[in-house]
PDB file of C-alpha atoms in Angstrom:
ATOM      1  CA  ALA A  16      -5.835   4.957  -7.388  1.00 78.00           C
ATOM      2  CA  ALA A  17      -3.415   5.320  -4.688  1.00 82.00           C
ATOM      3  CA  PHE A  18      -2.105   8.296  -2.507  1.00 86.00           C
ATOM      4  CA  SER A  19       0.168   8.831   0.546  1.00 88.00           C
ATOM      5  CA  PHE A  20       0.927  11.583   3.052  1.00 90.00           C
ATOM      6  CA  GLY A  21       2.968  11.544   6.124  1.00 92.00           C
ATOM      7  CA  LEU A  22       6.102  12.667   7.982  1.00 91.00           C
ATOM      8  CA  TYR A  23       9.809  11.862   6.807  1.00 89.00           C
ATOM      9  CA  ALA A  24      13.067  11.915   8.787  1.00 90.00           C
ATOM     10  CA  GLN A  25      16.233  11.675   7.023  1.00 90.00           C
ATOM     11  CA  LYS A  26      19.806  10.811   8.080  1.00 93.00           C
ATOM     12  CA  VAL A  27      23.093  11.531   6.089  1.00 92.00           C
ATOM     13  CA  ILE A  28      25.183   8.272   6.005  1.00 95.00           C
ATOM     14  CA  THR A  29      27.958   9.493   3.759  1.00 92.00           C
ATOM     15  CA  GLY A  30      28.103  12.174   0.881  1.00 86.00           C
ATOM     16  CA  LYS A  31      26.336   9.855  -1.446  1.00 92.00           C
ATOM     17  CA  TRP A  32      23.972   7.791   1.013  1.00 95.00           C
ATOM     18  CA  LYS A  33      21.066   8.798   3.026  1.00 94.00           C
ATOM     19  CA  PHE A  34      18.562   6.737   5.250  1.00 96.00           C
ATOM     20  CA  THR A  35      14.985   7.696   5.082  1.00 93.00           C
ATOM     21  CA  THR A  36      12.132   6.614   7.363  1.00 94.00           C
ATOM     22  CA  GLY A  37       8.816   8.096   8.473  1.00 93.00           C
ATOM     23  CA  LEU A  38       5.282   7.316   9.147  1.00 96.00           C
ATOM     24  CA  ASN A  39       2.612   7.515   6.388  1.00 94.00           C
ATOM     25  CA  TYR A  40      -1.219   7.173   5.837  1.00 96.00           C
ATOM     26  CA  LEU A  41      -1.548   5.209   2.534  1.00 94.00           C
ATOM     27  CA  TYR A  42      -4.637   4.734   0.661  1.00 94.00           C
ATOM     28  CA  GLN A  43      -5.087   2.129  -2.289  1.00 93.00           C
ATOM     29  CA  SER A  44      -7.962   1.135  -4.311  1.00 94.00           C
ATOM     30  CA  ASN A  45      -8.956  -1.022  -7.353  1.00 92.00           C
ATOM     31  CA  ILE A  46     -12.225  -1.645  -9.167  1.00 94.00           C
ATOM     32  CA  ILE A  47     -13.506  -4.979  -9.897  1.00 93.00           C
ATOM     33  CA  LYS A  48     -16.219  -6.359 -12.065  1.00 95.00           C
ATOM     34  CA  THR A  49     -18.913  -8.350  -9.975  1.00 94.00           C
ATOM     35  CA  GLY A  50     -22.440  -9.389 -10.418  1.00 93.00           C
ATOM     36  CA  SER A  51     -25.346  -7.869  -8.685  1.00 92.00           C
ATOM     37  CA  ARG A  52     -25.380  -7.489  -4.924  1.00 90.00           C
ATOM     38  CA  VAL A  53     -27.437 -10.056  -2.740  1.00 91.00           C
ATOM     39  CA  ASP A  54     -28.772  -8.710   0.506  1.00 90.00           C
ATOM     40  CA  SER A  55     -29.105 -11.917   2.249  1.00 88.00           C
ATOM     41  CA  MET A  56     -27.006 -13.738   4.763  1.00 84.00           C
ATOM     42  CA  ALA A  57     -24.566 -16.407   3.482  1.00 83.00           C
ATOM     43  CA  ASN A  58     -21.976 -18.665   5.230  1.00 80.00           C
ATOM     44  CA  TYR A  59     -18.597 -19.328   3.516  1.00 75.00           C
ATOM     45  CA  ASN A  60     -15.880 -21.759   4.239  1.00 73.00           C
ATOM     46  CA  TYR A  61     -12.409 -20.244   4.055  1.00 66.00           C
ATOM     47  CA  ASP A  62     -10.496 -22.376   6.200  1.00 66.00           C
ATOM     48  CA  VAL A  63     -11.004 -25.999   7.645  1.00 64.00           C
ATOM     49  CA  ASN A  64     -11.849 -24.541  11.024  1.00 68.00           C
ATOM     50  CA  LYS A  65     -13.401 -21.259  10.011  1.00 72.00           C
ATOM     51  CA  ASN A  66     -16.541 -20.119   8.662  1.00 77.00           C
ATOM     52  CA  ILE A  67     -17.406 -16.570   7.670  1.00 78.00           C
ATOM     53  CA  ALA A  68     -21.045 -15.251   7.950  1.00 79.00           C
ATOM     54  CA  ALA A  69     -21.636 -12.333   5.591  1.00 81.00           C
ATOM     55  CA  ASP A  70     -24.644 -10.183   5.640  1.00 84.00           C
ATOM     56  CA  TYR A  71     -24.454  -9.744   1.969  1.00 87.00           C
ATOM     57  CA  TYR A  72     -22.514 -11.007  -1.120  1.00 89.00           C
ATOM     58  CA  TYR A  73     -21.884 -10.269  -4.814  1.00 92.00           C
ATOM     59  CA  LYS A  74     -22.729 -12.908  -7.463  1.00 91.00           C
ATOM     60  CA  ALA A  75     -19.947 -13.755 -10.042  1.00 91.00           C
ATOM     61  CA  GLY A  76     -20.437 -11.787 -13.266  1.00 91.00           C
ATOM     62  CA  SER A  77     -19.512  -8.417 -14.872  1.00 91.00           C
ATOM     63  CA  THR A  78     -22.647  -6.338 -14.691  1.00 92.00           C
ATOM     64  CA  ALA A  79     -21.403  -4.145 -11.626  1.00 91.00           C
ATOM     65  CA  SER A  80     -18.260  -2.213 -10.637  1.00 94.00           C
ATOM     66  CA  TYR A  81     -17.081  -2.624  -7.037  1.00 95.00           C
ATOM     67  CA  LYS A  82     -14.365  -0.338  -5.526  1.00 96.00           C
ATOM     68  CA  ASN A  83     -11.934  -2.258  -3.156  1.00 95.00           C
ATOM     69  CA  LYS A  84     -10.406   0.273  -0.664  1.00 96.00           C
ATOM     70  CA  PHE A  85      -7.419  -0.374   1.755  1.00 96.00           C
ATOM     71  CA  HIS A  86      -6.454   2.077   4.399  1.00 97.00           C
ATOM     72  CA  LEU A  87      -2.946   1.593   5.829  1.00 97.00           C
ATOM     73  CA  ILE A  88      -0.291   3.107   8.227  1.00 98.00           C
ATOM     74  CA  GLU A  89       3.147   2.541   6.756  1.00 96.00           C
ATOM     75  CA  MET A  90       6.598   2.963   8.007  1.00 97.00           C
ATOM     76  CA  PRO A  91       9.082   2.991   5.177  1.00 95.00           C
ATOM     77  CA  PHE A  92      12.942   2.114   5.767  1.00 97.00           C
ATOM     78  CA  LEU A  93      14.565   3.448   2.558  1.00 96.00           C
ATOM     79  CA  PHE A  94      18.293   3.934   1.311  1.00 97.00           C
ATOM     80  CA  GLN A  95      18.659   6.922  -0.947  1.00 95.00           C
ATOM     81  CA  TYR A  96      21.811   6.872  -3.211  1.00 96.00           C
ATOM     82  CA  LYS A  97      23.138  10.094  -5.083  1.00 94.00           C
ATOM     83  CA  PRO A  98      25.245   8.652  -8.145  1.00 92.00           C
ATOM     84  CA  LEU A  99      26.886  11.912  -8.995  1.00 89.00           C
ATOM     85  CA  ARG A 100      27.815  14.286  -6.057  1.00 79.00           C
ATOM     86  CA  LYS A 101      27.069  17.528  -8.124  1.00 83.00           C
ATOM     87  CA  SER A 102      23.701  16.012  -9.605  1.00 87.00           C
ATOM     88  CA  SER A 103      20.372  16.580  -8.016  1.00 92.00           C
ATOM     89  CA  LEU A 104      19.239  13.175  -9.106  1.00 96.00           C
ATOM     90  CA  TYR A 105      19.044  10.118  -6.712  1.00 96.00           C
ATOM     91  CA  ILE A 106      17.794   6.518  -6.636  1.00 97.00           C
ATOM     92  CA  GLU A 107      16.193   4.866  -3.635  1.00 96.00           C
ATOM     93  CA  ALA A 108      15.153   1.362  -2.406  1.00 98.00           C
ATOM     94  CA  GLY A 109      13.998  -0.310   0.647  1.00 98.00           C
ATOM     95  CA  LEU A 110      11.250  -2.052   2.632  1.00 98.00           C
ATOM     96  CA  SER A 111       8.087  -0.844   4.216  1.00 97.00           C
ATOM     97  CA  LEU A 112       6.213  -2.304   7.079  1.00 97.00           C
ATOM     98  CA  ALA A 113       2.551  -1.564   7.012  1.00 97.00           C
ATOM     99  CA  TYR A 114      -0.584  -2.134   9.231  1.00 98.00           C
ATOM    100  CA  LEU A 115      -3.883  -2.695   7.498  1.00 97.00           C
ATOM    101  CA  VAL A 116      -6.127  -0.379   9.313  1.00 97.00           C
ATOM    102  CA  ASN A 117      -9.435  -1.006   7.209  1.00 96.00           C
ATOM    103  CA  SER A 118     -10.551  -2.484   4.168  1.00 95.00           C
ATOM    104  CA  ASN A 119     -13.805  -3.081   2.308  1.00 94.00           C
ATOM    105  CA  ALA A 120     -12.171  -5.443  -0.332  1.00 93.00           C
ATOM    106  CA  LEU A 121     -14.266  -8.287  -1.805  1.00 92.00           C
ATOM    107  CA  VAL A 122     -12.794 -11.892  -1.916  1.00 88.00           C
ATOM    108  CA  TYR A 123     -13.870 -14.504  -4.235  1.00 86.00           C
ATOM    109  CA  ASN A 124     -15.231 -17.722  -2.843  1.00 80.00           C
ATOM    110  CA  SER A 125     -14.961 -20.510  -5.735  1.00 79.00           C
ATOM    111  CA  ASN A 126     -17.099 -23.010  -3.974  1.00 78.00           C
ATOM    112  CA  SER A 127     -20.305 -20.525  -4.075  1.00 80.00           C
ATOM    113  CA  SER A 128     -19.223 -18.299  -7.028  1.00 86.00           C
ATOM    114  CA  ALA A 129     -19.584 -15.334  -4.808  1.00 87.00           C
ATOM    115  CA  TYR A 130     -17.719 -12.385  -3.523  1.00 89.00           C
ATOM    116  CA  PHE A 131     -17.700 -11.269   0.016  1.00 88.00           C
ATOM    117  CA  THR A 132     -15.885  -9.317   2.575  1.00 86.00           C
ATOM    118  CA  ASP A 133     -14.835  -9.841   6.089  1.00 84.00           C
ATOM    119  CA  ARG A 134     -12.032  -8.538   8.285  1.00 85.00           C
ATOM    120  CA  GLU A 135     -11.062 -12.177   9.203  1.00 84.00           C
ATOM    121  CA  VAL A 136      -9.565 -12.890   5.745  1.00 87.00           C
ATOM    122  CA  PHE A 137      -6.887 -10.103   5.599  1.00 92.00           C
ATOM    123  CA  ASN A 138      -3.489 -10.080   7.045  1.00 95.00           C
ATOM    124  CA  LYS A 139      -2.915  -7.045   9.151  1.00 96.00           C
ATOM    125  CA  MET A 140       0.932  -6.772   9.076  1.00 97.00           C
ATOM    126  CA  LEU A 141       2.182  -6.302   5.395  1.00 97.00           C
ATOM    127  CA  LEU A 142       5.760  -6.011   4.056  1.00 97.00           C
ATOM    128  CA  SER A 143       6.573  -4.397   0.891  1.00 97.00           C
ATOM    129  CA  PHE A 144       9.472  -3.537  -1.603  1.00 97.00           C
ATOM    130  CA  ASN A 145       9.969   0.000  -2.652  1.00 96.00           C
ATOM    131  CA  SER A 146      12.220   1.529  -5.305  1.00 97.00           C
ATOM    132  CA  GLY A 147      12.235   4.759  -7.133  1.00 96.00           C
ATOM    133  CA  ALA A 148      14.073   7.851  -8.184  1.00 97.00           C
ATOM    134  CA  GLY A 149      13.845  11.558  -7.668  1.00 96.00           C
ATOM    135  CA  ILE A 150      15.505  14.720  -8.116  1.00 95.00           C
ATOM    136  CA  HIS A 151      16.267  17.537  -5.507  1.00 90.00           C
ATOM    137  CA  VAL A 152      14.925  20.875  -6.493  1.00 92.00           C
ATOM    138  CA  GLY A 153      16.224  24.370  -4.976  1.00 86.00           C
ATOM    139  CA  GLN A 154      18.435  22.797  -2.475  1.00 79.00           C
ATOM    140  CA  LYS A 155      20.238  26.332  -1.830  1.00 81.00           C
ATOM    141  CA  THR A 156      16.775  28.276  -1.616  1.00 84.00           C
ATOM    142  CA  LYS A 157      14.514  28.821   1.170  1.00 84.00           C
ATOM    143  CA  LEU A 158      11.991  26.225  -0.137  1.00 84.00           C
ATOM    144  CA  PRO A 159      13.885  23.250  -1.142  1.00 87.00           C
ATOM    145  CA  PHE A 160      12.022  20.137  -2.173  1.00 90.00           C
ATOM    146  CA  CYS A 161      12.136  16.733  -3.804  1.00 91.00           C
ATOM    147  CA  ILE A 162      10.024  15.266  -6.519  1.00 95.00           C
ATOM    148  CA  GLY A 163      10.153  11.763  -7.718  1.00 95.00           C
ATOM    149  CA  PHE A 164       8.453   8.419  -8.397  1.00 95.00           C
ATOM    150  CA  ASN A 165       8.060   5.324  -6.242  1.00 93.00           C
ATOM    151  CA  PHE A 166       7.142   1.759  -7.120  1.00 95.00           C
ATOM    152  CA  ASN A 167       5.678  -0.417  -4.105  1.00 94.00           C
ATOM    153  CA  TYR A 168       5.133  -4.090  -4.286  1.00 96.00           C
ATOM    154  CA  GLY A 169       3.576  -5.998  -1.458  1.00 95.00           C
ATOM    155  CA  VAL A 170       5.817  -8.947  -0.710  1.00 96.00           C
ATOM    156  CA  VAL A 171       3.282 -10.305   1.772  1.00 95.00           C
ATOM    157  CA  SER A 172      -0.334 -11.163   0.496  1.00 94.00           C
ATOM    158  CA  VAL A 173      -3.032  -8.780   1.890  1.00 94.00           C
ATOM    159  CA  THR A 174      -5.169 -11.976   2.044  1.00 91.00           C
ATOM    160  CA  LYS A 175      -4.502 -14.918   4.224  1.00 87.00           C
ATOM    161  CA  LYS A 176      -3.207 -18.085   2.455  1.00 83.00           C
ATOM    162  CA  THR A 177      -6.376 -20.171   2.484  1.00 78.00           C
ATOM    163  CA  VAL A 178      -8.365 -17.385   0.551  1.00 78.00           C
ATOM    164  CA  GLY A 179      -5.647 -17.127  -2.142  1.00 80.00           C
ATOM    165  CA  LYS A 180      -2.678 -14.707  -2.611  1.00 88.00           C
ATOM    166  CA  GLN A 181      -3.471 -10.993  -3.413  1.00 88.00           C
ATOM    167  CA  HIS A 182      -0.586  -8.500  -3.496  1.00 92.00           C
ATOM    168  CA  LEU A 183      -0.777  -4.692  -3.098  1.00 92.00           C
ATOM    169  CA  VAL A 184       0.940  -2.845  -5.852  1.00 92.00           C
ATOM    170  CA  ASN A 185       1.085   0.823  -6.472  1.00 90.00           C
ATOM    171  CA  SER A 186       3.085   3.600  -8.360  1.00 90.00           C
ATOM    172  CA  ILE A 187       3.111   7.108  -6.911  1.00 89.00           C
ATOM    173  CA  LEU A 188       4.452  10.398  -7.846  1.00 92.00           C
ATOM    174  CA  TYR A 189       5.658  12.344  -4.779  1.00 90.00           C
ATOM    175  CA  LEU A 190       6.646  15.773  -3.490  1.00 89.00           C
ATOM    176  CA  ARG A 191       8.575  16.064  -0.278  1.00 86.00           C
ATOM    177  CA  ILE A 192       9.161  19.297   1.413  1.00 86.00           C
ATOM    178  CA  PRO A 193      11.464  19.426   4.432  1.00 81.00           C
ATOM    179  CA  PHE A 194      10.929  21.056   7.610  1.00 75.00           C
ATOM    180  CA  LYS A 195      13.812  23.263   8.733  1.00 66.00           C
ATOM    181  CA  LYS A 196      15.642  22.617  12.048  1.00 55.00           C
TER     182      LYS A 196
END
């Protein structure tokens, strides 16, 4: 599951091109299968010079479901292209810079066959590629808006290299309502 809300600013470059940026809160989650939770302290090596002490961990297995949650603040930099001047359809693409505010996500440790979580294993600054398409609705009315679809792929792994690569991916249907000047 994923959802996002925020504020956007848009600048017309030419008749067919617009630049869009803003500030969003982005929530992403996924569900993984694990074994049972063990409420016992454990130490994990995830780097040559770094140990993680976890208050609890999950055994490997498939008897339980765990929901990984990611909370991000995101700033997209999108270019929007309108292929036909009289059409309401547009396509857009660009990059997003995000800051990982918080996550409870589990990371697998192959040496101990266990899942654990710790803030130290996550990259805080993330870069992703965005692409999508949409349609302008009611542009000459008092309440114009856009509806569309956006695909987002995390170019930078959300976990540090020593833990293994994990990339955030989501698809979102969106509704944009502009504020009047």
